Amino acid sequence: MATTVSNKKKMSTRTQMLLTGALTITLGFAVTIGVLSWQSSNEQKSLR
């Protein structure tokens, strides 16, 4: 546990920003795909 804390302190601000940006984009992408598939499944159910 102590090693992970010291590693996080050593991480540069640029690295943190890049990781945060990548995480945000990935989460947004996953949420968008989830919402679209949910909408399309609802649409298919209403068509039958």
mmCIF file of C-alpha atoms in Angstrom:
data_model
loop_
_atom_site.group_PDB
_atom_site.id
_atom_site.type_symbol
_atom_site.label_atom_id
_atom_site.label_comp_id
_atom_site.label_asym_id
_atom_site.label_seq_id
_atom_site.Cartn_x
_atom_site.Cartn_y
_atom_site.Cartn_z
ATOM 1 C CA MET A 1 0.000 0.000 0.000
ATOM 2 C CA ALA A 2 2.792 2.409 0.898
ATOM 3 C CA THR A 3 4.474 1.811 -2.467
ATOM 4 C CA THR A 4 1.357 2.728 -4.444
ATOM 5 C CA VAL A 5 0.963 5.958 -2.471
ATOM 6 C CA SER A 6 4.579 6.984 -3.135
ATOM 7 C CA ASN A 7 4.169 6.132 -6.835
ATOM 8 C CA LYS A 8 1.116 8.368 -7.088
ATOM 9 C CA LYS A 9 3.048 11.253 -5.544
ATOM 10 C CA LYS A 10 5.833 10.780 -8.116
ATOM 11 C CA MET A 11 3.403 10.936 -11.056
ATOM 12 C CA SER A 12 3.701 14.200 -12.939
ATOM 13 C CA THR A 13 0.751 16.536 -13.446
ATOM 14 C CA ARG A 14 0.870 15.875 -17.205
ATOM 15 C CA THR A 15 0.591 12.138 -16.634
ATOM 16 C CA GLN A 16 -2.335 12.638 -14.260
ATOM 17 C CA MET A 17 -4.092 14.890 -16.783
ATOM 18 C CA LEU A 18 -3.553 12.366 -19.593
ATOM 19 C CA LEU A 19 -4.846 9.500 -17.454
ATOM 20 C CA THR A 20 -7.855 11.528 -16.309
ATOM 21 C CA GLY A 21 -8.654 12.521 -19.895
ATOM 22 C CA ALA A 22 -8.329 8.955 -21.163
ATOM 23 C CA LEU A 23 -10.503 7.663 -18.317
ATOM 24 C CA THR A 24 -13.154 10.330 -18.970
ATOM 25 C CA ILE A 25 -13.235 9.547 -22.709
ATOM 26 C CA THR A 26 -13.452 5.805 -22.035
ATOM 27 C CA LEU A 27 -16.261 6.252 -19.502
ATOM 28 C CA GLY A 28 -18.161 8.589 -21.831
ATOM 29 C CA PHE A 29 -17.788 6.124 -24.690
ATOM 30 C CA ALA A 30 -19.027 3.232 -22.545
ATOM 31 C CA VAL A 31 -22.014 5.227 -21.268
ATOM 32 C CA THR A 32 -22.927 6.346 -24.805
ATOM 33 C CA ILE A 33 -22.794 2.778 -26.143
ATOM 34 C CA GLY A 34 -24.880 1.584 -23.196
ATOM 35 C CA VAL A 35 -27.547 4.246 -23.691
ATOM 36 C CA LEU A 36 -27.713 3.649 -27.456
ATOM 37 C CA SER A 37 -28.073 -0.128 -27.070
ATOM 38 C CA TRP A 38 -30.717 0.368 -24.365
ATOM 39 C CA GLN A 39 -32.679 2.740 -26.624
ATOM 40 C CA SER A 40 -32.448 0.387 -29.612
ATOM 41 C CA SER A 41 -33.621 -2.580 -27.523
ATOM 42 C CA ASN A 42 -36.598 -0.530 -26.311
ATOM 43 C CA GLU A 43 -37.316 0.473 -29.914
ATOM 44 C CA GLN A 44 -37.214 -3.160 -31.080
ATOM 45 C CA LYS A 45 -39.560 -4.230 -28.268
ATOM 46 C CA SER A 46 -42.100 -1.565 -29.230
ATOM 47 C CA LEU A 47 -41.977 -2.570 -32.921
ATOM 48 C CA ARG A 48 -43.022 -6.175 -32.222
#
